[in-house]
XYZ file of N, CA and C in Angstrom:
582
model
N 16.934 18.117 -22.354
C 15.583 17.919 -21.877
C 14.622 18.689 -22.766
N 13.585 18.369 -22.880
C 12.415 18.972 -23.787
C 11.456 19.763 -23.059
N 10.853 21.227 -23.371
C 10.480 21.846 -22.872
C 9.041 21.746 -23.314
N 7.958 22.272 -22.957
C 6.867 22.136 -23.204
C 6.846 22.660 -24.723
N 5.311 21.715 -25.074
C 4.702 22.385 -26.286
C 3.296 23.169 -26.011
N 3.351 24.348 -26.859
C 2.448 25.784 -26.293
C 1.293 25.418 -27.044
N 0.143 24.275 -26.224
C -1.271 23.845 -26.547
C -1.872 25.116 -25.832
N -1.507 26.213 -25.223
C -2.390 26.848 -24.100
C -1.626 27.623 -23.564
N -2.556 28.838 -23.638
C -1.737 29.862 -22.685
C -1.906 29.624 -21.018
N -1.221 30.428 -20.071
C -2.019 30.861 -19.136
C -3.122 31.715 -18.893
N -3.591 31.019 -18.028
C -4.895 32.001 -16.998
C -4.607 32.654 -16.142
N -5.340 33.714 -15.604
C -5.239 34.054 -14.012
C -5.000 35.838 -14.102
N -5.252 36.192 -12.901
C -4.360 37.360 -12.774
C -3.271 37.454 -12.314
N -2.152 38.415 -12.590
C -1.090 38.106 -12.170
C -0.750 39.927 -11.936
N -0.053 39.791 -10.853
C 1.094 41.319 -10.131
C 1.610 41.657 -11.749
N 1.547 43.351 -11.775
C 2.867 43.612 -12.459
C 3.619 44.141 -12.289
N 3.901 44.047 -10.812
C 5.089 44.079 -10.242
C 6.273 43.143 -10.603
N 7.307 43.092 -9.698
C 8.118 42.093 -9.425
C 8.156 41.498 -8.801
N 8.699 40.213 -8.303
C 8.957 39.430 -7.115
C 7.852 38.238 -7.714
N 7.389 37.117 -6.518
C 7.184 36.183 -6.714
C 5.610 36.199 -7.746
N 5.167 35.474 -8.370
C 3.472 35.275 -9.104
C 2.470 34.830 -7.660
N 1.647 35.494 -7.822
C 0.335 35.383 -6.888
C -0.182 34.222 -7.941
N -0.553 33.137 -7.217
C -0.968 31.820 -8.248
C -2.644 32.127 -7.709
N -3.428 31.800 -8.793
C -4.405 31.229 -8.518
C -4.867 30.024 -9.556
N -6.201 29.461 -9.847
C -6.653 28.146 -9.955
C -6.129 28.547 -11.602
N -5.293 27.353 -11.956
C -5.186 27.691 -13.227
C -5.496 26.284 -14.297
N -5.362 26.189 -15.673
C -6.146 25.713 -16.280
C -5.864 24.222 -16.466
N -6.512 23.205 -16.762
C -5.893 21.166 -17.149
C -6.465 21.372 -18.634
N -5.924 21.310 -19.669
C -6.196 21.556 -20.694
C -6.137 20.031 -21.354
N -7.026 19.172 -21.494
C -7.057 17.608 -22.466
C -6.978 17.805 -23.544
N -6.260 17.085 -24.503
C -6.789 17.662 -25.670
C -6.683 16.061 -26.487
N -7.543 15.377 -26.991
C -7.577 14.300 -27.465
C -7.441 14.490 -29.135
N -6.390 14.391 -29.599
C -5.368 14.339 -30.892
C -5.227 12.909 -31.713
N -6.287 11.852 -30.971
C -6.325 10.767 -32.455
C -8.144 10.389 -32.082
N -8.105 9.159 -33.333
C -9.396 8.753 -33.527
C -9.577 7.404 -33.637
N -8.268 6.706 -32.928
C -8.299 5.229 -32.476
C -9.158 4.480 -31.505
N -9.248 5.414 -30.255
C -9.936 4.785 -29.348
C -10.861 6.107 -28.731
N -11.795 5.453 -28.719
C -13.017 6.750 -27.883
C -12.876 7.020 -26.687
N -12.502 8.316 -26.247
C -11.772 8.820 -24.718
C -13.046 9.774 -24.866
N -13.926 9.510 -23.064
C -14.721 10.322 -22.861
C -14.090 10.958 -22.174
N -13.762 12.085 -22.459
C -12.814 13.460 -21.187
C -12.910 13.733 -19.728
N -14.249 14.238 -19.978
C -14.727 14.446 -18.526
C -14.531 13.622 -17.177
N -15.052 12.471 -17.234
C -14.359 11.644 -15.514
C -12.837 11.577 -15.861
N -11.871 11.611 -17.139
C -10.678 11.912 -16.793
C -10.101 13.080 -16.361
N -10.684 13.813 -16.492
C -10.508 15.628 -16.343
C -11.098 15.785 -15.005
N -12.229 14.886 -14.477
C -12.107 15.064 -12.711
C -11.330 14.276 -11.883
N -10.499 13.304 -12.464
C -9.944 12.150 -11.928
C -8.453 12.962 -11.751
N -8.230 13.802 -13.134
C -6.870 14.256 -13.255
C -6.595 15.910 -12.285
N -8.014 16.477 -12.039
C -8.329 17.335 -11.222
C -7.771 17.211 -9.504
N -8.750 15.654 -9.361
C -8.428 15.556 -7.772
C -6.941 15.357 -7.746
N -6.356 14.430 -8.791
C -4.601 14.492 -8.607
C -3.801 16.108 -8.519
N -4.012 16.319 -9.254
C -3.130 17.721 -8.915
C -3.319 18.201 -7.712
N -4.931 18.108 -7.355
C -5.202 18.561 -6.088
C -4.212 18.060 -4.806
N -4.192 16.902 -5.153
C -3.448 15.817 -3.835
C -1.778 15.950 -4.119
N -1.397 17.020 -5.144
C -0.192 16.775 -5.353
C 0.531 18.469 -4.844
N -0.638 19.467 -4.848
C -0.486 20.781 -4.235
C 0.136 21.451 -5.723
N -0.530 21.004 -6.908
C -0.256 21.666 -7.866
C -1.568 22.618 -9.014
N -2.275 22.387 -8.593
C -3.821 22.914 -9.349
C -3.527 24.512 -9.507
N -2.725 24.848 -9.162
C -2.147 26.395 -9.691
C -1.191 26.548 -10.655
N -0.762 25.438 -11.100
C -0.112 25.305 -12.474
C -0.889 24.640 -13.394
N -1.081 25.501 -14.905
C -1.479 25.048 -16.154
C -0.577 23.323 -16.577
N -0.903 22.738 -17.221
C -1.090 21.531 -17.389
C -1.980 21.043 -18.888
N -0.911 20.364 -19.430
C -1.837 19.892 -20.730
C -1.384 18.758 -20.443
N -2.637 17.764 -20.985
C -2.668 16.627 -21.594
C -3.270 16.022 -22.687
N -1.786 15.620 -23.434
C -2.339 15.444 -24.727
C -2.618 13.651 -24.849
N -3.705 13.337 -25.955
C -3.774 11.797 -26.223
C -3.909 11.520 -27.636
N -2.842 10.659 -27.711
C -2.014 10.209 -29.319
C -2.887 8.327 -29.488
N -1.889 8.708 -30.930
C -2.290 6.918 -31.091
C -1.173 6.841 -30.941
N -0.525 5.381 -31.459
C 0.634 5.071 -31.375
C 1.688 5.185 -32.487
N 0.798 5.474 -33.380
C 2.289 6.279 -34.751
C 2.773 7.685 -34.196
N 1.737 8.584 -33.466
C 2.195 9.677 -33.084
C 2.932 9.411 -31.305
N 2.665 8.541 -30.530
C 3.505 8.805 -29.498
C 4.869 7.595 -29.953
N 4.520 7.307 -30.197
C 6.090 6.426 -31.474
C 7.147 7.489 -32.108
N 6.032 8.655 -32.711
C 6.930 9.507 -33.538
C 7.774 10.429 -32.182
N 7.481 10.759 -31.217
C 7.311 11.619 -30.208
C 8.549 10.785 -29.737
N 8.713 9.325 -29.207
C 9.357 8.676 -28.519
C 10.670 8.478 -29.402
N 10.466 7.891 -30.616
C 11.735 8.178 -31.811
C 12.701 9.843 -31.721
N 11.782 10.691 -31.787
C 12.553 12.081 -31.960
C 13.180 12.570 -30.471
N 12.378 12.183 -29.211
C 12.954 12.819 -28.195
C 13.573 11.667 -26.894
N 13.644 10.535 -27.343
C 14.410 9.237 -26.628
C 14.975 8.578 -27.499
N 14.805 8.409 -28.531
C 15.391 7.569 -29.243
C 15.128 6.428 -29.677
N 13.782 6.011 -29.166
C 13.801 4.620 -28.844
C 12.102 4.776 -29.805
N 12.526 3.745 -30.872
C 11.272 3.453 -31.984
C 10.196 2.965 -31.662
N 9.767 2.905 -30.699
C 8.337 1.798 -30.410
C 6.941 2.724 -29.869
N 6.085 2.326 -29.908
C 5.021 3.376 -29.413
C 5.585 3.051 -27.863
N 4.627 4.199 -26.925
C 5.101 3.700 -25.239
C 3.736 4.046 -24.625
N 3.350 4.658 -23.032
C 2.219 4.469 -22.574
C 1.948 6.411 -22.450
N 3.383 6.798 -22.082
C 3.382 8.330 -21.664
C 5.129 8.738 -21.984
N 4.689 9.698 -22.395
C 5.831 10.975 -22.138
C 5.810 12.017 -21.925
N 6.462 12.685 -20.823
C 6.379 13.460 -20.177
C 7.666 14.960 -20.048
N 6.729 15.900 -20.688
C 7.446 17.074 -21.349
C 7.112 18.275 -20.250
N 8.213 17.941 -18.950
C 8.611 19.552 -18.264
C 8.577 20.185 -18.237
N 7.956 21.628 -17.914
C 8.349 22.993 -17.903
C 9.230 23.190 -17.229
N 9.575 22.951 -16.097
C 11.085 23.342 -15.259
C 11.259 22.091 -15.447
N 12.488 22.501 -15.659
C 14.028 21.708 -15.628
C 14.145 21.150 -14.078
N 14.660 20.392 -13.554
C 15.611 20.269 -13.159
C 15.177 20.507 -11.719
N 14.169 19.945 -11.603
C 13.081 20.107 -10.224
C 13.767 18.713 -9.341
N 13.850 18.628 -8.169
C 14.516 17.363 -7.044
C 13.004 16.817 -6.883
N 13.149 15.903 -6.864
C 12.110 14.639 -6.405
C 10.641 15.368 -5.952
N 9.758 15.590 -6.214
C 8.459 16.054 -5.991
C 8.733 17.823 -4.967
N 9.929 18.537 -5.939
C 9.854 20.102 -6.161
C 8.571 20.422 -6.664
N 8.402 21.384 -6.062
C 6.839 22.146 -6.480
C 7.671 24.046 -7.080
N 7.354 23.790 -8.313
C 7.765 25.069 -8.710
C 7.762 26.284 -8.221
N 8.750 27.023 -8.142
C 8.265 28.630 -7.638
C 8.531 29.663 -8.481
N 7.603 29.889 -9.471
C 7.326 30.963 -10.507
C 7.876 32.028 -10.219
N 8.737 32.873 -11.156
C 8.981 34.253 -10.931
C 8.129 35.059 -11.653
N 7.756 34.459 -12.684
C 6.741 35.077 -13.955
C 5.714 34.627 -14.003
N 4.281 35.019 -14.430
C 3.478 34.336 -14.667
C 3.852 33.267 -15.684
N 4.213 33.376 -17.072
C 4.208 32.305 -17.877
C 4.993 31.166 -17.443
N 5.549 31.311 -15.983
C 5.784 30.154 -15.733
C 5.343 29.419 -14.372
N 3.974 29.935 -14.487
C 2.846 28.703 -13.967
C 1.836 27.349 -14.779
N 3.417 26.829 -15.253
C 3.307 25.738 -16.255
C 4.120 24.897 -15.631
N 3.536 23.961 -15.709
C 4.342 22.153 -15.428
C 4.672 21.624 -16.584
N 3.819 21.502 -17.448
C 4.574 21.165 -18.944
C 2.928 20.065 -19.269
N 3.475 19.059 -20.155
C 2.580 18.734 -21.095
C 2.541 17.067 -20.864
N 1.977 16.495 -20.323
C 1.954 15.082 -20.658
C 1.077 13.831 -21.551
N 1.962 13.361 -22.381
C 1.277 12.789 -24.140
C 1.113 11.596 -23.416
N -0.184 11.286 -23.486
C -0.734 10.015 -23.069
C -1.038 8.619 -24.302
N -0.459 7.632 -24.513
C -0.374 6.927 -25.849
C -1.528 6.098 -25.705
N -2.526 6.053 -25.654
C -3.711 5.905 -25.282
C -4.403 4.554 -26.204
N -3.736 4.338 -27.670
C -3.756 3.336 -28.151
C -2.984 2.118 -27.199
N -1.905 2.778 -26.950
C -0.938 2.043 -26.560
C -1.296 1.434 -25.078
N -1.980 2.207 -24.338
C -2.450 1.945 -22.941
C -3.873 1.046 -23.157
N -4.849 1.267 -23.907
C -5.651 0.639 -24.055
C -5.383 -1.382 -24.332
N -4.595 -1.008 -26.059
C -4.015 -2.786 -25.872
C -3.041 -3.238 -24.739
N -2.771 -2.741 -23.504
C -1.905 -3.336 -22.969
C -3.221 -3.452 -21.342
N -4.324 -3.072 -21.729
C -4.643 -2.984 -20.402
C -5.117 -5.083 -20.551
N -5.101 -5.424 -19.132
C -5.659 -6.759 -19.120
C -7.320 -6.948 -18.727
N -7.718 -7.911 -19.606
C -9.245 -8.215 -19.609
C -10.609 -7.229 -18.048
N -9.263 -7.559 -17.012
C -10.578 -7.236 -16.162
C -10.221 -5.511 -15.621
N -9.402 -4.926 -16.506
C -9.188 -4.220 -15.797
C -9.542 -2.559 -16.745
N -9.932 -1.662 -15.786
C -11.129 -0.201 -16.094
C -9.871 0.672 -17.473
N -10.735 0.703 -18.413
C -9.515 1.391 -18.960
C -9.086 2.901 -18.615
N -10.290 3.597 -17.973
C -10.077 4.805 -17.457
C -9.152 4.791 -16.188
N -9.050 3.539 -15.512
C -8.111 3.178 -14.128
C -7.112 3.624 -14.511
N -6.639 2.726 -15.868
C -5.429 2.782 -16.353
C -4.828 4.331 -17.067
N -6.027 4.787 -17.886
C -5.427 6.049 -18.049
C -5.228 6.800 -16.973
N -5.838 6.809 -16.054
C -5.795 7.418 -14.517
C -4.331 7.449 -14.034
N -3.675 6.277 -13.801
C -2.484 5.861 -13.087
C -1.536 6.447 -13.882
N -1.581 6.025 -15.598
C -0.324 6.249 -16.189
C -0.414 8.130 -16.523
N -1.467 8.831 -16.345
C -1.583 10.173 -15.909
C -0.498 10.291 -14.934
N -0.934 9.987 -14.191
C -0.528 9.956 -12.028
C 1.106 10.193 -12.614
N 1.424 9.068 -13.215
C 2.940 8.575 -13.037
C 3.806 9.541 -14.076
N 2.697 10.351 -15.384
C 3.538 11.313 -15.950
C 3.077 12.685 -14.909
N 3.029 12.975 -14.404
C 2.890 14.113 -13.049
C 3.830 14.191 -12.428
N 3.913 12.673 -11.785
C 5.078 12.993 -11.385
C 6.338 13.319 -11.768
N 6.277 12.446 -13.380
C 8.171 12.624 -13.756
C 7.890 14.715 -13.789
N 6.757 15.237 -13.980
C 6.765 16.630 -14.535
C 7.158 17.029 -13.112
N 7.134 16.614 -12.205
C 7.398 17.348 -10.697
C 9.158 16.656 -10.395
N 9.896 16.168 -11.151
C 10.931 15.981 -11.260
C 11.225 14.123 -10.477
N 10.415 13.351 -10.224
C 10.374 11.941 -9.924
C 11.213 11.463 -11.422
N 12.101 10.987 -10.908
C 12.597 9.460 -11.747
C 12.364 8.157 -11.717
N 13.371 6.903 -12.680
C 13.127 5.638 -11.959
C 14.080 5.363 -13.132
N 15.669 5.692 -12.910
C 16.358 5.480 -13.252
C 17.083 4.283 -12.474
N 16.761 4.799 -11.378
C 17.588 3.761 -10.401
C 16.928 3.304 -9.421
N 17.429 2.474 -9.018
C 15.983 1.717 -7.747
C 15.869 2.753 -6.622
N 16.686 3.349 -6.072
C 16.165 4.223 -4.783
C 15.710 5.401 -5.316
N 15.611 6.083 -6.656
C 14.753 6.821 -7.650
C 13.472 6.567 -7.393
N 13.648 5.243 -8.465
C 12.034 4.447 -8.284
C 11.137 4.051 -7.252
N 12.240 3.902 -6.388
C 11.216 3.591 -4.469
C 10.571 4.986 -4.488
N 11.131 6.118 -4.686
C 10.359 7.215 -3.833
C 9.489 7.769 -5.066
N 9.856 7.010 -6.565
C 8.672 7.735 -7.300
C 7.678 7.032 -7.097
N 7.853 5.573 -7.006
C 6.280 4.691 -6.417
C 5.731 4.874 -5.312
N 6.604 5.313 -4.204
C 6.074 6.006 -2.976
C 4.977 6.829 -3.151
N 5.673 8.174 -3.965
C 4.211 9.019 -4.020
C 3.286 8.674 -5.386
N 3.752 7.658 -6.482
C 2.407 7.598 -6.873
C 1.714 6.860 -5.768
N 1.969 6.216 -5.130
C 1.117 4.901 -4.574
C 0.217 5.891 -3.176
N 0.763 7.450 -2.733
C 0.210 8.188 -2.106
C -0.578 8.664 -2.399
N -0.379 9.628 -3.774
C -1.526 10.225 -4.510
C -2.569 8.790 -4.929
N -2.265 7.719 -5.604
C -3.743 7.130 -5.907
C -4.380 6.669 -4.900
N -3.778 6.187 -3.848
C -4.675 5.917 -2.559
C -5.345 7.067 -1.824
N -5.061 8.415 -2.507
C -6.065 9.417 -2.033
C -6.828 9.730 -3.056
N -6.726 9.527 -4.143
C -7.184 9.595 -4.909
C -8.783 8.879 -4.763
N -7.995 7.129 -4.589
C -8.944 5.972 -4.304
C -9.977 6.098 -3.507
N -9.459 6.844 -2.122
C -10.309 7.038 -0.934
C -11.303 8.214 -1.605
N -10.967 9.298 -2.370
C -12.110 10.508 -2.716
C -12.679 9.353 -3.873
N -12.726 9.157 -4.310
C -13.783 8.387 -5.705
C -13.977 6.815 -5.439
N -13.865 6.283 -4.751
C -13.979 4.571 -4.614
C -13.237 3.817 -5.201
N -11.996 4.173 -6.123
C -11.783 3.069 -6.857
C -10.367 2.590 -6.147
N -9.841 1.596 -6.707
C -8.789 1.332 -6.391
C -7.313 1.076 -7.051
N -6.677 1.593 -7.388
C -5.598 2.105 -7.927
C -3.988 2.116 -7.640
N -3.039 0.880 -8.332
C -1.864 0.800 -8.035
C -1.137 1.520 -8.738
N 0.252 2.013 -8.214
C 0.711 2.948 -9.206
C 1.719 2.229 -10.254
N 1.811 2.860 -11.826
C 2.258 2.129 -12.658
C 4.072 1.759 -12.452
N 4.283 1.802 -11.769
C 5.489 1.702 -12.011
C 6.255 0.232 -11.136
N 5.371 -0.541 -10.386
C 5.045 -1.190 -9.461
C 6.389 -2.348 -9.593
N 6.690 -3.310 -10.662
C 7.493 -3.970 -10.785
C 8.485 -3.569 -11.469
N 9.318 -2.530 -11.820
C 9.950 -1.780 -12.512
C 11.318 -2.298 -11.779
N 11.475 -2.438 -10.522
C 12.972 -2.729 -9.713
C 12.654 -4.215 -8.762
N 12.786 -5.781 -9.797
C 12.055 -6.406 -8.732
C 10.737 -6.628 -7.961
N 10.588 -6.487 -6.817
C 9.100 -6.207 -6.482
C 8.794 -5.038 -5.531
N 7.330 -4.896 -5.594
C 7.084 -3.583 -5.196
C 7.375 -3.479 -3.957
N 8.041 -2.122 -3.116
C 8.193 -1.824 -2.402
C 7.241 -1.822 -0.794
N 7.586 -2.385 0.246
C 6.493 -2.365 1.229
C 6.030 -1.242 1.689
């Protein structure tokens, strides 16, 4: 598994004692890394705000990075194997978290979730005519969150409960901002789940 890449330290104060980290509000760090498509940050950085919020994670640091598609290609070649650009990949700080685990820090430096590379070329040509391209970066955000909170969709009863909670978080999402929002993973096993 691949561990984060260090775009950002932590924030906060922290005990220097021992025992568990006193969390407080810590940082969403965007960092837009090509010059293919024009990404205005900000409504993604409040869009990606209220998610963490709805996910009980806004006390873990968080990067998101946005590539074109030679660089999330290069990213997808070196750490899957698989040559093609894609939409997201999603780089862990803990290992080995069960289905929407919420980390429990012993250290400060590990009030990190890890890093999620958004292929943003790649999401843009695939979005269809009528549809918001910020929606779309929105969702395929949503859906690398979750794999960072340990969600799969390896297997269909994987995938039921990772579309479960995306389809939780964007419908709260939906309800705080107006929009409306399916989660990406929707036909992945057959059809979507009731």
């Amino acid at each position: 598994m691949v561990t984060s890449c260090p775009f950002y330290l932590p924030r906060g104060t922290f005990p220097d004692g021992q025992g568990p980290v006193t969390l407080t509000e810590m940082s969403l760090v965007l960092r837009n890394l090509q010059r293919v498509i024009s990404i205005r940050r900000a409504p993604l950085r409040k869009r990606i705000e209220i998610i963490r919020s709805v996910l009980g994670v806004q006390k873990f640091d968080l990067g998101i990075i946005c590539v074109d598609n030679k660089n999330i290609q290069h990213l997808n070649r070196t750490y899957r194997g698989k040559n093609a650009p894609t939409d997201v990949l999603s780089f862990p700080f803990h290992e080995n978290l069960k289905a929407g685990e919420i980390p429990q820090p012993d250290f400060p430096d590990d009030c990190n979730l890890g890093d999620i590379f958004l292929g943003v070329e790649y999401i843009f040509q695939q979005c269809k005519e009528n549809e918001d391209y910020y929606d779309s970066l929105t969702v395929t955000a949503t859906h690398g969150l979750c794999h960072l909170l340990g969600f799969t969709h390896s297997t269909e009863a994987e995938w039921q409960q990772m579309y479960q909670k995306e389809k939780q978080v964007l419908e709260e999402l939906s309800r705080r901002t107006g929009s409306r929002l399916q989660p990406l993973s929707g036909g992945l096993f057959s059809q979507s789940p009731a």
